[in-house]
Amino acid sequence: MDINYFLRREQEELHRAETSPSRSARIVHRALALAYAKLLMKSTYPHNRLETDAERSVKRDERQQVAAEDASWENEGGTSR
C-alpha cells in the first residue's frame, strides 16, 4: 500500500464519521481513521496527527479565554490591535 491510499482512506473515514447517522457507526469510522493516521505517522510522510476530543476542548477553552480577555480590554477603554 502506498501513502496516497492511506491518506485517501483516512479522509474517507473521517468524512463517514462526520456524516454517519448512528453513533456506533461514527465511533467505528473514527477508529478506522485513527488507525490510518497511525500508519501514516509511522511513515516518512509529514502527517498531522489527529487531535483527541480533550485536546480540541483545551484549545477551544484557550481561544475563549483569549477572546474574553480581549473583550475585557476593549470594555476598559483600550483598543484592539
Tab-separated table of N, CA, C and O in Angstrom, residues 3 12 18 36 38 46 51 56 60 64:
chain	number	residue	atom	x	y	z
A	3	ILE	N	1.279	5.606	0.411
A	3	ILE	CA	0.830	6.674	1.307
A	3	ILE	C	-0.460	7.306	0.809
A	3	ILE	O	-1.343	7.635	1.607
A	12	GLU	N	-11.644	9.502	3.893
A	12	GLU	CA	-12.966	8.893	3.702
A	12	GLU	C	-13.593	8.511	5.043
A	12	GLU	O	-14.777	8.748	5.275
A	18	GLU	N	-18.203	11.866	10.318
A	18	GLU	CA	-18.974	13.102	10.486
A	18	GLU	C	-20.396	12.982	9.955
A	18	GLU	O	-21.299	13.661	10.435
A	36	TYR	N	-5.643	4.542	10.324
A	36	TYR	CA	-4.918	5.010	9.134
A	36	TYR	C	-3.945	6.128	9.503
A	36	TYR	O	-2.825	6.194	8.985
A	38	LYS	N	-2.373	6.482	12.298
A	38	LYS	CA	-1.218	5.861	12.950
A	38	LYS	C	-0.275	5.244	11.920
A	38	LYS	O	0.947	5.333	12.070
A	46	PRO	N	4.979	13.692	6.186
A	46	PRO	CA	4.728	14.653	7.269
A	46	PRO	C	3.224	14.777	7.549
A	46	PRO	O	2.558	15.687	7.085
A	51	GLU	N	-6.221	15.110	16.512
A	51	GLU	CA	-6.365	15.603	17.869
A	51	GLU	C	-7.442	14.811	18.600
A	51	GLU	O	-8.442	14.428	18.004
A	56	ARG	N	-8.824	19.156	21.638
A	56	ARG	CA	-9.663	20.179	20.997
A	56	ARG	C	-10.373	21.030	22.039
A	56	ARG	O	-10.506	22.239	21.882
A	60	ARG	N	-10.078	25.041	22.503
A	60	ARG	CA	-11.285	25.864	22.457
A	60	ARG	C	-11.368	26.734	23.708
A	60	ARG	O	-11.650	27.929	23.624
A	64	GLN	N	-11.371	30.824	23.903
A	64	GLN	CA	-12.431	31.553	24.586
A	64	GLN	C	-11.865	32.475	25.647
A	64	GLN	O	-12.334	33.596	25.818
